[in-house]
């Protein structure tokens, strides 16, 4: 047996000091093993002696050979060979006679090793030296092992190459990238959400095809600018969602786009600016919680709001209520009335409130965040953003301020003027001279007096200003027509009118069938693909019957200069200082739809004759669109389902009475002309194509 102890260097042995007690305890445990080990046992202490160093040292003990046999033996240098076991009796006796020791006890022991002597020829027989070469079997095994490793590596590389398309993204979806499949999915989902709020969608269906190229480096995401506000309005009927959001409101006079009609849910105290608007409240807005001061007053920290706005509240609302026991009771009951969302929903429902609809107002550009989750076959989910639009303040571009300037301006201006917002209170502006509160008390139902207008005031405007006069607008034709034709500035209600469901169904059907036909028929696809996209400037024929000068079709911009062309119409992102010609974009999608929905479809010449300066661009779109529309009608549009959907959508749009307007004056006699054209008429007309 070989025992390597201490440090070996060039045939000389050095002693090593170590912890004797620890070593003896270790050796006593190992002794039975040492005695029965048949070949080689190397013991390495924590002192840092390593087996490799011992093996290298043993190599140094070999004498330099001088004969051919010695040269052969020298080839084995580096191997550790067994030698006869030494007499370890002395060491055993030492171990047996030693007890366990503690502390730092050390002793010097001589290091022992045996010297390797190579066998001679007589030992091996016939003078043959041992061979270190591989046998044939060993060579075959080695080659087979190398082949196995090489084949494994090759197959691994091939497998990774095969997996690379699906491993390129977290979904394991081959070919899925941000500008291709991801952009397509986002566009499909966004298109569906514009028409249908929620339904199952088969992405492999030919009905979901889109006419866009997704092979390019840049694939823009298409988001309808009206979508955020549409989603907001869709949530107004979910009272739980509304009340959860209202918990974030700190005060009733914050920038909530609304005008109040009543203080309380019982409709005891009226708050509209004018008698006509109060009538509108009774006729149309009774179920709308947003027109009640109480709906937000119940939600806030009353003490905090009173600390900031007690004076303004008392002047505009509180003093009027405290003149009666019912008013005092309402204040006590309303302050800090909110308990939880479920209880508040019950309160609203008992009051007959079914929705919380805010007014159309462009004080903000509404933002929205929407995501979809894609799940792969392994159950893994990937969230993908389909819309990310931040909410922004429009600042000086807040044009709807002239329609109504929201509750905080009512309360602040009313308090500054000493006005009560409660219509039945003697401090309300409607009872200032020359009008009288006594006349109101004599017969409230028939009382009709406006302190700032004729015939009640012989000098109109010489009065305590009402909310319209606060705007200090000049007496221009645009201001006159909006005030007389729509309503007094500061008291105009703006609400979004949603497209009727029948129209949404028709649009969805058309979109799906257009996609199917474009993929099924090369001729139809070619007919659609050649239709260009141009701007046109359609004007209703009655608007050009007289020599008019036009101020535009946006009542929030009544101060525009008159122009000889029809100016831009109503828009959310309008800029009143920008006066441009009214235009409409015509493309393949909307032109084919308009031709199919028109019954009977007018000729391209008749349609484009309504474009004063862009008739050529109009004809360039409508003429090829008519060819595609005929092919579509021949295949699908004459089905009863399609015809029924067209008629239902047309009837519903006509009932809504929606249209486009334009403020104008006669160029000769300068008389005002409030021009209006419905989108669709009850009888077919050439304007139906643009409507």
GROMACS .gro file of C-alpha atoms in nm, residues 273-517:
model
  245
  273UNK     CA    1  -7.941   7.858  -1.588
  274UNK     CA    2  -8.249   7.921  -1.798
  275UNK     CA    3  -8.616   7.831  -1.798
  276UNK     CA    4  -8.582   7.651  -2.131
  277UNK     CA    5  -8.296   7.437  -2.007
  278UNK     CA    6  -8.488   7.350  -1.690
  279UNK     CA    7  -8.770   7.226  -1.910
  280UNK     CA    8  -8.518   7.022  -2.107
  281UNK     CA    9  -8.396   6.870  -1.780
  282UNK     CA   10  -8.746   6.760  -1.689
  283UNK     CA   11  -8.818   6.619  -2.033
  284UNK     CA   12  -8.487   6.442  -2.103
  285UNK     CA   13  -8.243   6.420  -1.812
  286UNK     CA   14  -8.437   6.302  -1.507
  287UNK     CA   15  -8.269   5.959  -1.503
  288UNK     CA   16  -7.918   6.099  -1.550
  289UNK     CA   17  -7.739   6.111  -1.213
  290UNK     CA   18  -7.476   6.349  -1.354
  291UNK     CA   19  -7.720   6.644  -1.353
  292UNK     CA   20  -7.778   6.621  -0.976
  293UNK     CA   21  -7.550   6.809  -0.734
  294UNK     CA   22  -7.628   6.543  -0.474
  295UNK     CA   23  -7.470   6.259  -0.674
  296UNK     CA   24  -7.118   6.390  -0.608
  297UNK     CA   25  -7.193   6.578  -0.283
  298UNK     CA   26  -7.269   6.246  -0.113
  299UNK     CA   27  -6.933   6.098  -0.214
  300UNK     CA   28  -6.689   6.360  -0.084
  301UNK     CA   29  -6.530   6.439   0.250
  302UNK     CA   30  -6.772   6.714   0.345
  303UNK     CA   31  -6.553   6.868   0.615
  304UNK     CA   32  -6.258   6.901   0.379
  305UNK     CA   33  -6.467   7.059   0.106
  306UNK     CA   34  -6.630   7.302   0.350
  307UNK     CA   35  -6.287   7.411   0.470
  308UNK     CA   36  -6.203   7.509   0.113
  309UNK     CA   37  -6.537   7.618  -0.035
  310UNK     CA   38  -6.783   7.690   0.247
  311UNK     CA   39  -6.833   8.054   0.150
  312UNK     CA   40  -6.894   7.975  -0.218
  313UNK     CA   41  -7.130   7.690  -0.129
  314UNK     CA   42  -7.333   7.905   0.109
  315UNK     CA   43  -7.376   8.188  -0.141
  316UNK     CA   44  -7.470   7.972  -0.438
  317UNK     CA   45  -7.660   7.683  -0.273
  318UNK     CA   46  -7.642   7.659   0.106
  319UNK     CA   47  -7.819   7.982   0.203
  320UNK     CA   48  -8.116   7.900  -0.020
  321UNK     CA   49  -8.151   7.553   0.132
  322UNK     CA   50  -8.124   7.674   0.493
  323UNK     CA   51  -8.432   7.891   0.444
  324UNK     CA   52  -8.640   7.578   0.492
  325UNK     CA   53  -8.637   7.285   0.733
  326UNK     CA   54  -8.625   7.050   0.436
  327UNK     CA   55  -8.309   7.218   0.314
  328UNK     CA   56  -8.140   7.194   0.654
  329UNK     CA   57  -8.235   6.828   0.672
  330UNK     CA   58  -8.094   6.765   0.325
  331UNK     CA   59  -7.757   6.919   0.415
  332UNK     CA   60  -7.735   6.712   0.733
  333UNK     CA   61  -7.839   6.397   0.552
  334UNK     CA   62  -7.608   6.443   0.253
  335UNK     CA   63  -7.285   6.537   0.431
  336UNK     CA   64  -7.067   6.222   0.442
  337UNK     CA   65  -7.362   6.006   0.334
  338UNK     CA   66  -7.156   5.756   0.136
  339UNK     CA   67  -7.112   5.415   0.303
  340UNK     CA   68  -7.015   5.175   0.030
  341UNK     CA   69  -7.070   5.127  -0.342
  342UNK     CA   70  -7.347   4.869  -0.308
  343UNK     CA   71  -7.547   5.090  -0.070
  344UNK     CA   72  -7.502   5.392  -0.295
  345UNK     CA   73  -7.619   5.200  -0.601
  346UNK     CA   74  -7.937   5.118  -0.408
  347UNK     CA   75  -7.987   5.488  -0.324
  348UNK     CA   76  -7.952   5.589  -0.687
  349UNK     CA   77  -8.188   5.320  -0.808
  350UNK     CA   78  -8.454   5.422  -0.555
  351UNK     CA   79  -8.427   5.775  -0.692
  352UNK     CA   80  -8.491   5.648  -1.045
  353UNK     CA   81  -8.135   5.713  -1.165
  354UNK     CA   82  -8.020   5.466  -1.429
  355UNK     CA   83  -7.704   5.619  -1.576
  356UNK     CA   84  -7.434   5.881  -1.525
  357UNK     CA   85  -7.387   6.044  -1.864
  358UNK     CA   86  -7.138   6.328  -1.893
  359UNK     CA   87  -7.162   6.596  -2.156
  360UNK     CA   88  -6.953   6.609  -2.471
  361UNK     CA   89  -6.667   6.840  -2.383
  362UNK     CA   90  -6.318   6.880  -2.524
  363UNK     CA   91  -6.147   7.014  -2.213
  364UNK     CA   92  -5.951   6.688  -2.223
  365UNK     CA   93  -5.826   6.450  -2.485
  366UNK     CA   94  -5.949   6.129  -2.331
  367UNK     CA   95  -5.694   5.854  -2.289
  368UNK     CA   96  -5.734   5.479  -2.285
  369UNK     CA   97  -5.523   5.172  -2.212
  370UNK     CA   98  -5.634   4.839  -2.357
  371UNK     CA   99  -5.459   4.502  -2.367
  372UNK     CA  100  -5.535   4.159  -2.498
  373UNK     CA  101  -5.392   3.830  -2.371
  374UNK     CA  102  -5.278   3.564  -2.617
  375UNK     CA  103  -5.256   3.209  -2.483
  376UNK     CA  104  -5.045   2.948  -2.662
  377UNK     CA  105  -5.091   2.570  -2.672
  378UNK     CA  106  -4.883   2.527  -2.356
  379UNK     CA  107  -5.111   2.757  -2.157
  380UNK     CA  108  -4.864   3.045  -2.151
  381UNK     CA  109  -5.011   3.397  -2.167
  382UNK     CA  110  -4.865   3.704  -2.332
  383UNK     CA  111  -5.016   4.049  -2.272
  384UNK     CA  112  -5.013   4.278  -2.576
  385UNK     CA  113  -5.112   4.643  -2.569
  386UNK     CA  114  -5.361   4.729  -2.842
  387UNK     CA  115  -5.421   5.089  -2.736
  388UNK     CA  116  -5.215   5.328  -2.529
  389UNK     CA  117  -5.346   5.683  -2.549
  390UNK     CA  118  -5.264   5.927  -2.265
  391UNK     CA  119  -5.518   6.171  -2.125
  392UNK     CA  120  -5.416   6.528  -2.197
  393UNK     CA  121  -5.552   6.870  -2.114
  394UNK     CA  122  -5.630   7.075  -2.425
  395UNK     CA  123  -5.566   7.403  -2.248
  396UNK     CA  124  -5.644   7.697  -2.476
  397UNK     CA  125  -5.796   7.455  -2.731
  398UNK     CA  126  -6.093   7.398  -2.498
  399UNK     CA  127  -6.353   7.526  -2.745
  400UNK     CA  128  -6.665   7.376  -2.586
  401UNK     CA  129  -6.624   7.618  -2.294
  402UNK     CA  130  -6.871   7.847  -2.472
  403UNK     CA  131  -7.134   7.572  -2.463
  404UNK     CA  132  -7.099   7.527  -2.085
  405UNK     CA  133  -6.806   7.600  -1.859
  406UNK     CA  134  -6.866   7.326  -1.603
  407UNK     CA  135  -6.977   7.344  -1.236
  408UNK     CA  136  -6.666   7.497  -1.082
  409UNK     CA  137  -6.707   7.812  -1.292
  410UNK     CA  138  -7.077   7.827  -1.202
  411UNK     CA  139  -7.000   7.816  -0.830
  412UNK     CA  140  -6.702   8.053  -0.841
  413UNK     CA  141  -6.865   8.312  -1.070
  414UNK     CA  142  -7.198   8.284  -0.890
  415UNK     CA  143  -7.031   8.344  -0.553
  416UNK     CA  144  -6.833   8.636  -0.693
  417UNK     CA  145  -7.153   8.797  -0.824
  418UNK     CA  146  -7.357   8.706  -0.515
  419UNK     CA  147  -7.592   8.489  -0.723
  420UNK     CA  148  -7.778   8.190  -0.593
  421UNK     CA  149  -7.782   7.896  -0.835
  422UNK     CA  150  -8.114   7.779  -0.692
  423UNK     CA  151  -8.380   7.906  -0.932
  424UNK     CA  152  -8.646   7.957  -0.663
  425UNK     CA  153  -8.419   8.168  -0.441
  426UNK     CA  154  -8.470   8.549  -0.452
  427UNK     CA  155  -8.094   8.593  -0.503
  428UNK     CA  156  -8.109   8.412  -0.837
  429UNK     CA  157  -8.012   8.630  -1.136
  430UNK     CA  158  -8.354   8.592  -1.301
  431UNK     CA  159  -8.510   8.811  -1.028
  432UNK     CA  160  -8.274   9.109  -1.072
  433UNK     CA  161  -8.427   9.435  -1.205
  434UNK     CA  162  -8.633   9.493  -1.406
  435UNK     CA  163  -8.775   9.152  -1.310
  436UNK     CA  164  -8.933   9.091  -0.969
  437UNK     CA  165  -8.933   8.801  -0.724
  438UNK     CA  166  -9.281   8.905  -0.610
  439UNK     CA  167  -9.414   8.841  -0.960
  440UNK     CA  168  -9.264   8.494  -0.943
  441UNK     CA  169  -9.429   8.422  -0.607
  442UNK     CA  170  -9.763   8.533  -0.747
  443UNK     CA  171  -9.758   8.263  -1.014
  444UNK     CA  172  -9.437   8.052  -1.036
  445UNK     CA  173  -9.568   7.831  -1.318
  446UNK     CA  174  -9.632   8.117  -1.560
  447UNK     CA  175  -9.350   8.350  -1.453
  448UNK     CA  176  -9.147   8.455  -1.756
  449UNK     CA  177  -8.898   8.739  -1.734
  450UNK     CA  178  -8.540   8.779  -1.859
  451UNK     CA  179  -8.367   9.081  -1.702
  452UNK     CA  180  -8.120   9.120  -1.990
  453UNK     CA  181  -8.339   9.076  -2.297
  454UNK     CA  182  -8.622   9.253  -2.473
  455UNK     CA  183  -8.910   9.301  -2.430
  456UNK     CA  184  -8.858   9.291  -2.053
  457UNK     CA  185  -8.554   9.517  -2.068
  458UNK     CA  186  -8.581   9.816  -2.301
  459UNK     CA  187  -8.202   9.833  -2.308
  460UNK     CA  188  -8.091   9.471  -2.359
  461UNK     CA  189  -7.766   9.397  -2.189
  462UNK     CA  190  -7.801   9.678  -1.937
  463UNK     CA  191  -7.858   9.443  -1.645
  464UNK     CA  192  -7.702   9.218  -1.388
  465UNK     CA  193  -7.526   8.982  -1.631
  466UNK     CA  194  -7.657   8.634  -1.687
  467UNK     CA  195  -7.425   8.345  -1.766
  468UNK     CA  196  -7.426   8.416  -2.140
  469UNK     CA  197  -7.315   8.775  -2.088
  470UNK     CA  198  -7.021   8.657  -1.877
  471UNK     CA  199  -6.859   8.541  -2.203
  472UNK     CA  200  -6.867   8.898  -2.333
  473UNK     CA  201  -6.901   8.777  -2.692
  474UNK     CA  202  -6.933   9.042  -2.965
  475UNK     CA  203  -7.262   9.082  -3.147
  476UNK     CA  204  -7.152   8.903  -3.465
  477UNK     CA  205  -7.360   8.688  -3.703
  478UNK     CA  206  -7.207   8.363  -3.574
  479UNK     CA  207  -7.286   8.451  -3.213
  480UNK     CA  208  -7.637   8.559  -3.304
  481UNK     CA  209  -7.717   8.239  -3.495
  482UNK     CA  210  -7.584   8.003  -3.226
  483UNK     CA  211  -7.763   8.184  -2.945
  484UNK     CA  212  -8.093   8.203  -3.132
  485UNK     CA  213  -8.077   7.873  -3.320
  486UNK     CA  214  -7.924   7.643  -3.055
  487UNK     CA  215  -7.942   7.818  -2.719
  488UNK     CA  216  -7.779   8.077  -2.493
  489UNK     CA  217  -7.404   8.036  -2.453
  490UNK     CA  218  -7.319   7.870  -2.124
  491UNK     CA  219  -7.647   7.675  -2.120
  492UNK     CA  220  -7.609   7.445  -2.421
  493UNK     CA  221  -7.614   7.070  -2.360
  494UNK     CA  222  -7.389   6.856  -2.578
  495UNK     CA  223  -7.427   6.477  -2.573
  496UNK     CA  224  -7.284   6.212  -2.801
  497UNK     CA  225  -7.542   6.036  -3.014
  498UNK     CA  226  -7.438   5.676  -3.070
  499UNK     CA  227  -7.477   5.507  -3.404
  500UNK     CA  228  -7.789   5.289  -3.394
  501UNK     CA  229  -7.729   4.914  -3.356
  502UNK     CA  230  -7.879   4.850  -3.699
  503UNK     CA  231  -7.609   5.065  -3.859
  504UNK     CA  232  -7.335   4.886  -3.665
  505UNK     CA  233  -7.473   4.551  -3.779
  506UNK     CA  234  -7.480   4.667  -4.141
  507UNK     CA  235  -7.121   4.793  -4.119
  508UNK     CA  236  -7.004   4.465  -3.964
  509UNK     CA  237  -7.176   4.258  -4.233
  510UNK     CA  238  -7.034   4.472  -4.512
  511UNK     CA  239  -6.682   4.458  -4.371
  512UNK     CA  240  -6.689   4.079  -4.339
  513UNK     CA  241  -6.832   4.016  -4.687
  514UNK     CA  242  -6.595   4.260  -4.852
  515UNK     CA  243  -6.304   4.066  -4.702
  516UNK     CA  244  -6.446   3.731  -4.813
  517UNK     CA  245  -6.505   3.846  -5.171
   0.00000   0.00000   0.00000
